[in-house]
Structure formats: structure tokens, C-alpha cells
PDB file of C-alpha atoms and ligand atoms in Angstrom:
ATOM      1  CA  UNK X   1     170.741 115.232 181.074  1.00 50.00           C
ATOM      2  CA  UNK X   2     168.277 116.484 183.965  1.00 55.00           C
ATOM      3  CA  UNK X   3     165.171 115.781 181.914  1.00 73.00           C
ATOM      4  CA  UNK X   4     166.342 112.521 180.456  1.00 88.00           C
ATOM      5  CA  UNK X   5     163.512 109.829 181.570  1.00 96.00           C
ATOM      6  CA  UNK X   6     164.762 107.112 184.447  1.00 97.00           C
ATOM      7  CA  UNK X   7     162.950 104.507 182.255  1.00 97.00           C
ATOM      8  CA  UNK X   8     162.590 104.703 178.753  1.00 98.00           C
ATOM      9  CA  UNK X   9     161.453 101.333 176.396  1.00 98.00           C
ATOM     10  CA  UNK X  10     161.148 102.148 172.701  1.00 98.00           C
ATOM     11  CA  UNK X  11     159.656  99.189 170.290  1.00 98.00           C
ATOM     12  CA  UNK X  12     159.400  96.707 173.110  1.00 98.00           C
ATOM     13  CA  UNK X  13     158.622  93.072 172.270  1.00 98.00           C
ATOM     14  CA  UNK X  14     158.112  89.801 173.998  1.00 98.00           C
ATOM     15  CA  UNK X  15     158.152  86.781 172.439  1.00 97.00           C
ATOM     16  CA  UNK X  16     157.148  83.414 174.560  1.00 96.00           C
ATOM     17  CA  UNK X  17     157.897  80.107 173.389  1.00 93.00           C
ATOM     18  CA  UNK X  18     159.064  79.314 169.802  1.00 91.00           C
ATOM     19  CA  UNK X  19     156.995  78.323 166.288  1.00 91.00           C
ATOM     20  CA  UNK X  20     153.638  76.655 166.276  1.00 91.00           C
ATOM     21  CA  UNK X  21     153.237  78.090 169.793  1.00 92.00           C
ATOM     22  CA  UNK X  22     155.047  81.507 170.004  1.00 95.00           C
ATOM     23  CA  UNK X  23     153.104  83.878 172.002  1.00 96.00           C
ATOM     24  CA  UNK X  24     153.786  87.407 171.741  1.00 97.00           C
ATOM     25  CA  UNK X  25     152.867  89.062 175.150  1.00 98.00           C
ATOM     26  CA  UNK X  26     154.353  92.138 174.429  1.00 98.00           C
ATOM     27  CA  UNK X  27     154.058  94.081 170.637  1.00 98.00           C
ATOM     28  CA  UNK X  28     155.743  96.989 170.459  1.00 98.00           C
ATOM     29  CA  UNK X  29     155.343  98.701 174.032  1.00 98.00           C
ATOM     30  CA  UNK X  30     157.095 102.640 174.100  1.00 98.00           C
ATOM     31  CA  UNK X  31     157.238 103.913 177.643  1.00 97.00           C
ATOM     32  CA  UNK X  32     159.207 106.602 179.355  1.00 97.00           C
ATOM     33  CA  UNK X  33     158.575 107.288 182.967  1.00 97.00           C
ATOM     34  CA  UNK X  34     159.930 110.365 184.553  1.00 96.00           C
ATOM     35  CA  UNK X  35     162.505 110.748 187.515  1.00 97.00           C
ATOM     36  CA  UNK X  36     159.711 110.352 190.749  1.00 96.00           C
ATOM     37  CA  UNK X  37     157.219 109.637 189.270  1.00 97.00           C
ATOM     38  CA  UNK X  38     154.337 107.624 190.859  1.00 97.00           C
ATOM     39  CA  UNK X  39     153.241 105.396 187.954  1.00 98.00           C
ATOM     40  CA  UNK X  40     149.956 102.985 188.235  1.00 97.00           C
ATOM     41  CA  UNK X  41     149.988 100.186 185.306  1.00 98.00           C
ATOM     42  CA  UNK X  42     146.500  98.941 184.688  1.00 97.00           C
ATOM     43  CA  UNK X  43     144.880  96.692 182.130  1.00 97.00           C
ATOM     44  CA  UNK X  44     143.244  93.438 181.635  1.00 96.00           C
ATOM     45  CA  UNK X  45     144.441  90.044 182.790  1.00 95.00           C
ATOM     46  CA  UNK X  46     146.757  88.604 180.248  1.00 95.00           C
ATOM     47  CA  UNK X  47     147.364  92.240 178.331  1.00 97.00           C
ATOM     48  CA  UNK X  48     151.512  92.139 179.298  1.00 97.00           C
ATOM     49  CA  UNK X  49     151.658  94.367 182.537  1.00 96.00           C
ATOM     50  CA  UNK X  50     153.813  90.964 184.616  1.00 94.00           C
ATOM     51  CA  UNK X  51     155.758  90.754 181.385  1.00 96.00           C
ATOM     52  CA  UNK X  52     156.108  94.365 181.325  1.00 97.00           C
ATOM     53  CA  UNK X  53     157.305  94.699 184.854  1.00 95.00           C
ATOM     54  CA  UNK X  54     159.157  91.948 184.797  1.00 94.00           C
ATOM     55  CA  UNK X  55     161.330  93.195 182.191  1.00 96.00           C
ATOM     56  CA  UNK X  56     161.730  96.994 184.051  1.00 96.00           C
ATOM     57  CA  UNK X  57     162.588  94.712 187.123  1.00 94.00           C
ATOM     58  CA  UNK X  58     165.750  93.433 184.707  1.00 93.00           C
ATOM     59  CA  UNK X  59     164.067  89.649 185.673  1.00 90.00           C
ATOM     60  CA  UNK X  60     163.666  89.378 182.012  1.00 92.00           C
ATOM     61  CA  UNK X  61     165.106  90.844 178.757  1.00 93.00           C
ATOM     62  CA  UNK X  62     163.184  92.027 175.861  1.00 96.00           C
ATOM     63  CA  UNK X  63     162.883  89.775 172.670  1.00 96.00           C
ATOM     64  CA  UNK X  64     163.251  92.792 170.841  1.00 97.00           C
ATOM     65  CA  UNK X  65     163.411  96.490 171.270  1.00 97.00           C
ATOM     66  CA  UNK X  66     165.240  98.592 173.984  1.00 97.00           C
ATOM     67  CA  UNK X  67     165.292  98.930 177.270  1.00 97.00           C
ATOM     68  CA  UNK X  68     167.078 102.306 178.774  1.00 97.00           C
ATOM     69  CA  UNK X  69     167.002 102.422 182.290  1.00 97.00           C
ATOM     70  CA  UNK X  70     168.868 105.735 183.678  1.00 95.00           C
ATOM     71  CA  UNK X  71     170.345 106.408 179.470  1.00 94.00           C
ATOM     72  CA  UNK X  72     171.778 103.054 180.141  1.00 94.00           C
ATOM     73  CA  UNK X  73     170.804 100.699 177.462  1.00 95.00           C
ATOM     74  CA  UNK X  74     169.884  97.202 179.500  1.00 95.00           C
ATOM     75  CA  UNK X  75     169.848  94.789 176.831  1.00 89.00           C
ATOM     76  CA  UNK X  76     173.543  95.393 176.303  1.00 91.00           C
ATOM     77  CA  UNK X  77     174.240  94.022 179.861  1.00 93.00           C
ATOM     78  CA  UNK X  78     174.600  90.411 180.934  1.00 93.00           C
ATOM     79  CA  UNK X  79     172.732  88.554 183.352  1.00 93.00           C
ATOM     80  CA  UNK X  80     175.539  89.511 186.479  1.00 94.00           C
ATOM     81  CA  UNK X  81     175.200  93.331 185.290  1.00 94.00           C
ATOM     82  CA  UNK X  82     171.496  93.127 185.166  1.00 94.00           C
ATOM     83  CA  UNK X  83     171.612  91.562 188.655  1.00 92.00           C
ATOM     84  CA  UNK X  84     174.049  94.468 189.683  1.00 92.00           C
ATOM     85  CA  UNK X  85     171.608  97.134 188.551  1.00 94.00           C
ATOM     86  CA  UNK X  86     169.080  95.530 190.386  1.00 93.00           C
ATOM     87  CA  UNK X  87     170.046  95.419 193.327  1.00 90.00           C
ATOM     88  CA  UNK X  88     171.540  98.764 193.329  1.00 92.00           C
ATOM     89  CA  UNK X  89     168.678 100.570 192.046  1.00 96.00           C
ATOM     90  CA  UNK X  90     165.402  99.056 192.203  1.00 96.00           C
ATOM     91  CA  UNK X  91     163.514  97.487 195.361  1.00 95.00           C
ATOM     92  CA  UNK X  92     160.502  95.106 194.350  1.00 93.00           C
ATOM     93  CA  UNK X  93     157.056  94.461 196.654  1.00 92.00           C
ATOM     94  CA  UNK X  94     154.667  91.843 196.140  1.00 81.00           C
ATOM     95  CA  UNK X  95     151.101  91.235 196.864  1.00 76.00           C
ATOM     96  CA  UNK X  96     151.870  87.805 199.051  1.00 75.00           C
ATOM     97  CA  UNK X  97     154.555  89.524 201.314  1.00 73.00           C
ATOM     98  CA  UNK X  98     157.236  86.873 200.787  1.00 85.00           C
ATOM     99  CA  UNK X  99     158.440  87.077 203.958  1.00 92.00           C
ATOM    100  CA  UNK X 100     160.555  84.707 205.597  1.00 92.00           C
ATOM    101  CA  UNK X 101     157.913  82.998 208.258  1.00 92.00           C
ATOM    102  CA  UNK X 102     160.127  82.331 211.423  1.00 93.00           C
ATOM    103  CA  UNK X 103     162.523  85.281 210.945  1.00 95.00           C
ATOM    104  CA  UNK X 104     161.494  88.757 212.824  1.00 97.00           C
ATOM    105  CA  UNK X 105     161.152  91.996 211.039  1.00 97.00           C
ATOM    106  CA  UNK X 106     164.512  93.204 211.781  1.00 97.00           C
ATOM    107  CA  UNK X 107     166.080  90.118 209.752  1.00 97.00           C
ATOM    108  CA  UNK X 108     163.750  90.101 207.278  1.00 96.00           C
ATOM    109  CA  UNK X 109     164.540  93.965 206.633  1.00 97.00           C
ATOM    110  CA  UNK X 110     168.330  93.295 206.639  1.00 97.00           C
ATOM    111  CA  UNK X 111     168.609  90.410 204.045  1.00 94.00           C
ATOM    112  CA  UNK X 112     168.855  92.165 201.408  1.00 92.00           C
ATOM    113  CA  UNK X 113     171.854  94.145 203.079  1.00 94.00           C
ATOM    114  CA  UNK X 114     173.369  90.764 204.197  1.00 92.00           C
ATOM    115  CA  UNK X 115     173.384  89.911 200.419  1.00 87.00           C
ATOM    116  CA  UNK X 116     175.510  93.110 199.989  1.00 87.00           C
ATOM    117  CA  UNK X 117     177.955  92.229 201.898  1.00 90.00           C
ATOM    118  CA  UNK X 118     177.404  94.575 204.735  1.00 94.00           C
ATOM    119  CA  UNK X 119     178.325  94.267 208.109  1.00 96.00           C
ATOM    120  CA  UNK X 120     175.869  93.398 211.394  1.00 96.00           C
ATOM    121  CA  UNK X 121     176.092  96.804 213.015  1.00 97.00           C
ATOM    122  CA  UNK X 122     175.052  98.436 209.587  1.00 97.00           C
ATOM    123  CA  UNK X 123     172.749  96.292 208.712  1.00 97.00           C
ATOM    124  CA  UNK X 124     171.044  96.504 211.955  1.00 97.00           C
ATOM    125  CA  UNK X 125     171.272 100.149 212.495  1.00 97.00           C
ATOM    126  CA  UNK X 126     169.941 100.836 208.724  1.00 97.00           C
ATOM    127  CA  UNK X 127     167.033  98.100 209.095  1.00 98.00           C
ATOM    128  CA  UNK X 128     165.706 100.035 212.400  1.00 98.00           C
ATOM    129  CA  UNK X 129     166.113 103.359 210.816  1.00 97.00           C
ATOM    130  CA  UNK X 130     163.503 101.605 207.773  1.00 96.00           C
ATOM    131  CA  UNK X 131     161.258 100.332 210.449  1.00 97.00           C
ATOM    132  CA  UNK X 132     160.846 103.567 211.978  1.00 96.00           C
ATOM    133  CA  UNK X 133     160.337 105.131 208.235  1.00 93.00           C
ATOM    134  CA  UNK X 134     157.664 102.555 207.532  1.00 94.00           C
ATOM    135  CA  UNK X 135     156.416 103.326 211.188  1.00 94.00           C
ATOM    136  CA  UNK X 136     157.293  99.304 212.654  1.00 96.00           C
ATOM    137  CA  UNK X 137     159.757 100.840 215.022  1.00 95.00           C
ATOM    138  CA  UNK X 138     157.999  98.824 218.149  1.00 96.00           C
ATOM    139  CA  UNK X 139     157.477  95.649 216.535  1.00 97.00           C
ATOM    140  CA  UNK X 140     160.966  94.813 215.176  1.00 97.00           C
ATOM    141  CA  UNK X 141     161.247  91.671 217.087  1.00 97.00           C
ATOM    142  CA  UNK X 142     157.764  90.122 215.806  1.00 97.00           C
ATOM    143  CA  UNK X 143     157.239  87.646 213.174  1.00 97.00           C
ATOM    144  CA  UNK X 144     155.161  87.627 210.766  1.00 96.00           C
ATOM    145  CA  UNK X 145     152.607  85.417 212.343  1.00 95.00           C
ATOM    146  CA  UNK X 146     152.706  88.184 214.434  1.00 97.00           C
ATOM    147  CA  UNK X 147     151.832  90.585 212.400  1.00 96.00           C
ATOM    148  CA  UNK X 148     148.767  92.256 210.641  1.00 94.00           C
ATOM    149  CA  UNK X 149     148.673  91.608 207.194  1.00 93.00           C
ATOM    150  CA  UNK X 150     149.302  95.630 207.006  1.00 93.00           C
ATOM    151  CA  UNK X 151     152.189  94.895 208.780  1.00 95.00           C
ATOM    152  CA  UNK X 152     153.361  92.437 207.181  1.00 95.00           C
ATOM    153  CA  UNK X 153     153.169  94.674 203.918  1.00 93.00           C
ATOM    154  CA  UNK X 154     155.149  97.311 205.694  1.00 94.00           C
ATOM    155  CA  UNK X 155     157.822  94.976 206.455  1.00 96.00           C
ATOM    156  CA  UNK X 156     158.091  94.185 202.928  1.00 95.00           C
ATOM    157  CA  UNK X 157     158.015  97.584 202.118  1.00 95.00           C
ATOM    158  CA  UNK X 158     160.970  98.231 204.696  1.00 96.00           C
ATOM    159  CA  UNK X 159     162.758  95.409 203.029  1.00 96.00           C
ATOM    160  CA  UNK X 160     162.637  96.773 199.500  1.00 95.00           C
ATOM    161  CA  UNK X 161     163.531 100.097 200.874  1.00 95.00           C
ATOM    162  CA  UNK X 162     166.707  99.698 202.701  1.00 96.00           C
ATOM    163  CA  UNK X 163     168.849  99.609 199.891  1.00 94.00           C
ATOM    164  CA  UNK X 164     167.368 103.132 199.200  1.00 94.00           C
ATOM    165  CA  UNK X 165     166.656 102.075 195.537  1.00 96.00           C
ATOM    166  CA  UNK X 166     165.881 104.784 192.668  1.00 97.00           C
ATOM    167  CA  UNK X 167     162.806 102.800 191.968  1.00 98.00           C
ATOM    168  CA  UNK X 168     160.100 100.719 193.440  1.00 97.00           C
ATOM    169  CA  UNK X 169     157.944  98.389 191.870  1.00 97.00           C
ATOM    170  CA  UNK X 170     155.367  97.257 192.953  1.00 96.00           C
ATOM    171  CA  UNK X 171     152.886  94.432 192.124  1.00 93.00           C
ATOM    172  CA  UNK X 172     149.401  94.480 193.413  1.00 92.00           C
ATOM    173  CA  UNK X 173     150.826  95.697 196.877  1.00 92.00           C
ATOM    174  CA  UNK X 174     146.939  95.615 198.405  1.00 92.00           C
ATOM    175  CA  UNK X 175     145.877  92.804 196.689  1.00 89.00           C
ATOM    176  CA  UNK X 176     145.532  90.873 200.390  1.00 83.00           C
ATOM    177  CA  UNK X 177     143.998  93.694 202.306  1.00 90.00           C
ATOM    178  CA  UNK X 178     141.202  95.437 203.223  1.00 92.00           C
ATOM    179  CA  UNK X 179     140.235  98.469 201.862  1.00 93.00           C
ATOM    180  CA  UNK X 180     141.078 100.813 205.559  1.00 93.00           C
ATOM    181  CA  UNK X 181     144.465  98.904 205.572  1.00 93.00           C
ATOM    182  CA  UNK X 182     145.289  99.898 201.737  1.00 94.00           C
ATOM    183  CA  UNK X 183     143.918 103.081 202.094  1.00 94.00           C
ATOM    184  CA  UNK X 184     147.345 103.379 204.816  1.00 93.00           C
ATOM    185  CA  UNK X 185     149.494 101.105 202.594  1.00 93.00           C
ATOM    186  CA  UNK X 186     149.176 103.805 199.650  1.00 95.00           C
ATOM    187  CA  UNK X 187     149.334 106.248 202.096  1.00 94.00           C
ATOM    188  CA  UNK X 188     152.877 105.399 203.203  1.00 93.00           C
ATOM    189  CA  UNK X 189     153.813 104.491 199.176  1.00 95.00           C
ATOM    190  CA  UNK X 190     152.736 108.505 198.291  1.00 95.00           C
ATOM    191  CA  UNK X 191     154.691 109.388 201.190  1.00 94.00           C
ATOM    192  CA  UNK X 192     157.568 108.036 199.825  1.00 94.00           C
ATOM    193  CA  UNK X 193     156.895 109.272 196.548  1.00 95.00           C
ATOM    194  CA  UNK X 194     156.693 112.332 198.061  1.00 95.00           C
ATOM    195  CA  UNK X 195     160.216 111.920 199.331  1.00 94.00           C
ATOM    196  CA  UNK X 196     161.511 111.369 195.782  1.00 94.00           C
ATOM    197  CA  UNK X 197     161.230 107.431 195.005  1.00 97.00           C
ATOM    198  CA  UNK X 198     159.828 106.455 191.460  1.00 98.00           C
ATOM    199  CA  UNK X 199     157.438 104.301 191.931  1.00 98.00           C
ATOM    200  CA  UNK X 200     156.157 101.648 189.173  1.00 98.00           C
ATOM    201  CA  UNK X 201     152.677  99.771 190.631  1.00 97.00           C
ATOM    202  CA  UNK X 202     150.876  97.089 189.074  1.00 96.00           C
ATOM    203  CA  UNK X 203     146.734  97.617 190.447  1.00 95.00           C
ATOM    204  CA  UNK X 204     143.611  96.189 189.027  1.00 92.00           C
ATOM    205  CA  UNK X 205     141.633  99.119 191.284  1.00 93.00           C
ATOM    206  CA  UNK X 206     141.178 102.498 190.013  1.00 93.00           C
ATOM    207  CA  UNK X 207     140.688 103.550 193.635  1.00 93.00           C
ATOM    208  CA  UNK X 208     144.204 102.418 194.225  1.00 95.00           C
ATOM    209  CA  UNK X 209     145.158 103.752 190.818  1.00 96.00           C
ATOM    210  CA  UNK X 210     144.055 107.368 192.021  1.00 95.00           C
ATOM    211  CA  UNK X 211     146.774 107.615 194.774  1.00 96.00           C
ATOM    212  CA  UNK X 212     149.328 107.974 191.469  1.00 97.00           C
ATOM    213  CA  UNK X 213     150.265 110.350 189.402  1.00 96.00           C
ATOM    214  CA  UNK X 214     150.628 109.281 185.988  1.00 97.00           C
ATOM    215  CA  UNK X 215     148.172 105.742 184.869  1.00 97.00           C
ATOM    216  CA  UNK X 216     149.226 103.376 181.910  1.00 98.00           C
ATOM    217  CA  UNK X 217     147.007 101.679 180.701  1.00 98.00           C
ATOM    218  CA  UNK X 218     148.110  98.203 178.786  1.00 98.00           C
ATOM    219  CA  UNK X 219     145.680  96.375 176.121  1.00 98.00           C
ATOM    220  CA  UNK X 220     146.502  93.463 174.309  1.00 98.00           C
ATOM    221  CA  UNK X 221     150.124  93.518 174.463  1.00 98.00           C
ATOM    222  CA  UNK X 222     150.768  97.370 173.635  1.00 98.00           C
ATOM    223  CA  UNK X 223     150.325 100.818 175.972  1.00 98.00           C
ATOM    224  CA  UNK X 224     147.184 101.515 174.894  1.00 97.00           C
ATOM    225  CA  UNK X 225     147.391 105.249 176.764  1.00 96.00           C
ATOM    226  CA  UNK X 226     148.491 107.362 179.414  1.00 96.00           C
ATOM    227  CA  UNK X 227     146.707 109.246 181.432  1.00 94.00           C
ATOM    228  CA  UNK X 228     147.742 111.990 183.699  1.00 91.00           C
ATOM    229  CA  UNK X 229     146.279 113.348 186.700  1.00 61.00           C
ATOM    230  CA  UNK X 230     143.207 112.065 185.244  1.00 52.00           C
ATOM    231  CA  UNK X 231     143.483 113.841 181.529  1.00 48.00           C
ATOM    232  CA  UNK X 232     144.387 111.647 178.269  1.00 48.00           C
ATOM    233  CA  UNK X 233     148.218 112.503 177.409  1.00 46.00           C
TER     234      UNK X 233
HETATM  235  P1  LIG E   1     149.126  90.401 182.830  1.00 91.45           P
HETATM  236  O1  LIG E   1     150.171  90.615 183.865  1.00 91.45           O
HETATM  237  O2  LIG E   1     148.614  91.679 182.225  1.00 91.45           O
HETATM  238  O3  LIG E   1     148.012  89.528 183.304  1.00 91.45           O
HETATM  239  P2  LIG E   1     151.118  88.754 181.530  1.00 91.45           P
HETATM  240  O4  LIG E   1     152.272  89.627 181.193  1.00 91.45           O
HETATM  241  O5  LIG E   1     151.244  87.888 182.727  1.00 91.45           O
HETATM  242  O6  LIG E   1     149.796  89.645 181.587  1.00 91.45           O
HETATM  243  O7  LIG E   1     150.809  87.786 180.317  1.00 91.45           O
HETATM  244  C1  LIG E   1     150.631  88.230 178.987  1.00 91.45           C
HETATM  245  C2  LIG E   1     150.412  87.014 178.131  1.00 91.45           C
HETATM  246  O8  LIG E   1     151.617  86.263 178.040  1.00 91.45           O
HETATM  247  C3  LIG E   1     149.354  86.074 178.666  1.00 91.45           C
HETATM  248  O9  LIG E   1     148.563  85.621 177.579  1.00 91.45           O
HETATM  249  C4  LIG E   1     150.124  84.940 179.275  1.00 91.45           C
HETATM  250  O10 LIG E   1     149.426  83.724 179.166  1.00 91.45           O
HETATM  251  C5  LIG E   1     151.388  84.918 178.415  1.00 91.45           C
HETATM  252  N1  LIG E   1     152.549  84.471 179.216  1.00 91.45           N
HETATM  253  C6  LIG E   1     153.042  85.066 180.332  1.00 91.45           C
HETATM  254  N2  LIG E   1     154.129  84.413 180.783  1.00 91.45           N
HETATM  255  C7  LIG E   1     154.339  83.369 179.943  1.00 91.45           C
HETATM  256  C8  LIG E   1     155.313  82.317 179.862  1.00 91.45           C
HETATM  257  N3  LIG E   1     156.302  82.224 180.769  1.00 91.45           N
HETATM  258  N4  LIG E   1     155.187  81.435 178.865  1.00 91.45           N
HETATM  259  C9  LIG E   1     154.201  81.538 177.944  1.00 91.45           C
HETATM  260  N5  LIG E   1     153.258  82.495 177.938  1.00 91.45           N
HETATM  261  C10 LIG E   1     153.314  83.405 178.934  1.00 91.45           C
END
């Protein structure tokens, strides 16, 4: 179905811990996100946007509730299958990088096509071709000691990129940088929304939260609304 959502969670909850000191983190969360979409999740510390992302990064499983992610219902898969989807749709970028320190850009870029199975040549010639997307093409050879922490950003965005996932998500991806640098970080992530990618972004900044389309906004375990293109929906 064309208009079906890519995500969809209906009654979502998470439960941490058991009796006496059960926390619920999530408490009921319905969400649908459309097919390339650029999605900004905002909210207070502590009101369920890790859990939540966690849990649309198949990392975690809801305690109750479902997740449907492409009409397939997650919760029915086990932890290989979730692992499977992963990495065959999604791609994942953090705030700290996570790069490996004394490996160049080019490896870094084609690990997660090394844990696929692929072969050097492809790997290599699909890693440059991500460098060059993400506009690294020169500095393929540097580490990240090398590198701005811009840079260093758009090798991780290379990385989660060359498995040319359905989905990206992203957690604070300019938490480390300067406002010129993020202002080109979100630059290149509407670019590539442009190009079709869903992205899902965690931000605490509603400058940051302007560059997408569609803002949720979580409060005390629960969506507490969505806005689009600035209106209440
Ligand atoms: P946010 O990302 O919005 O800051 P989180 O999803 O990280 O919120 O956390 C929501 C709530 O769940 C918080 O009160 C947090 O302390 C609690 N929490 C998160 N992870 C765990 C965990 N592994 N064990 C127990 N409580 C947790």
C-alpha cells in the first residue's frame, strides 16, 4: 500500500525494571511517520525520546504495544531478525562520532559493509562514492584526529549511509559543534532528505528542529503533539 506509513507504533509501552521499582518510560506512545519524511523528536530530558528511538532502531522491543516498521509487525521477530532489519534498513548517527580513532575514513566508512560480507573492491569503491556524497572525497586517507569535528560527523554520516538504509536516525547529530558547522551538518541531512531518506532526529534545539519537516514533541512518557511545518496537527 503506497500510503501505508514506514513506521507506525500504536499503544507503545516501556516498562524498566520490575515491582517496587518499575519505571514506565514509555505510556502509550502512537506514532506513524511517513515514507521521507524528515522527523525532529523533541522533549524534555527523561520524557522517553532514547527509549523511543531506541526501540525504532530495533535495539529494544516494546513492553507492550506494536511496533510496524514497513507493515511488518517487529515485535513478532527475534533478536537475529531484528538485527537483519537493521542492518538492512536503517543507518544510525550519534552525537560523539564513534569513530574508530586510528582507522582512516575510508575504513571507517566500509565497516559496516565488511560486516555484510562484501568484498574489498566493493567495499572500497562504494565507501569513496559516500565520501564524495558527504563531500570527504579528498580526505579519505585522514583519521579522525585529523579531522574537524564537522568532519568527523560527515564520516559518520558516510558510514551510516553506505548501506543506503530506508531510514536514518539520528541522535543529537550537532550536539558537539558549533553553530556554522551544524548549520552545514543539517544542511547535508536535508539534502539527503531531499534525495528520499526518512530521517528520524533526536534535537534539544528548535533551530535545529526547523531544518525538518514534521516535529514530535514527547512529554512525560507519551507524544504529547505533532507539529507540522510549524502548525499543530
Ligand atoms: P530522554 O531520552 O527523553 O531523556 P529516556 O528515554 O532516556 O528519556 O528516559 C526516560 C526515562 O526512563 C527516564 O526517567 C530514565 O531515567 C528512564 N530510563 C531510561 N533507561 C533506563 C534503564 N535502562 N533502566 C531504568 N530506567 C531507565
Amino acid at each position: 500500500m503506497a500510503n501505508e506509513p514506514i513506521i507506525s507504533l500504536r499503544g507503545v509501552t516501556k516498562t524498566y525494571g520490575s515491582g517496587a521499582t518499575a519505571f514506565q518510560a514509555l505510556k502509550g506512545v502512537d506514532l506513524d511517520v511517513a515514507e521521507g519524511d524528515f522527523v525532529a523528536v523533541m522533549g524534555p530530558s527523561g520524557s522517553g525520546k532514547s527509549t523511543a528511538m531506541n526501540i525504532l532502531g530495533c535495539l529494544d522491543v516494546p513492553t507492550s504495544g506494536s511496533f510496524r516498521f514497513k507493515g511488518l509487525p517487529v515485535e513478532s521477530l527475534d533478536r537475529d531478525q531484528r538485527a537483519l532489519l537493521r542492518r538492512r534498513y536503517l543507518g544510525f548517527v550519534f552525537q560523539g562520532f564513534n569513530l574508530l580513532a586510528r582507522t582512516d575514513a575510508l575504513e571507517n566508512v566500509e565497516l559496516p559493509l565488511l560486516y555484510r560480507g562484501e568484498d574489498k573492491a566493493t567495499r572500497r569503491s562504494k565507501a569513496m562514492a559516500t565520501l564524495e556524497r558527504v563531500g570527504l572525497r579528498d580526505w579519505w586517507d585522514h583519521t579522525p584526529a585529523e579531522l574537524s569535528g564537522g568532519q568527523q560527523q560527515r564520516v559518520a554520516i558516510a558510514r551510516a549511509l553506505v548501506t543506503n538504509p530506508d531510514v536514518l536516525l539520528a541522535d543529537e547529530p550537532t550536539g558537539n559543534l558549533d553553530s556554522a558547522t551544524s548549520a552545514e551538518i543539517m544542511a547535508l541531512m536535508t539534502e539527503l532528505h531531499r534525495e528520499g531518506i526518512t530521517i528520524l532526529m533526536v534535537t534539544h534545539e528548535a533551530d535545529i528542529a526547523a531544518y525538518a519537516q514534521t516535529v514530535v514533541h514527547f512529554l512525560d512518557g507519551l507524544v504529547e503533539r505533532v507539529d507540522a511545518n510549524g502548525v499543530s496537527a
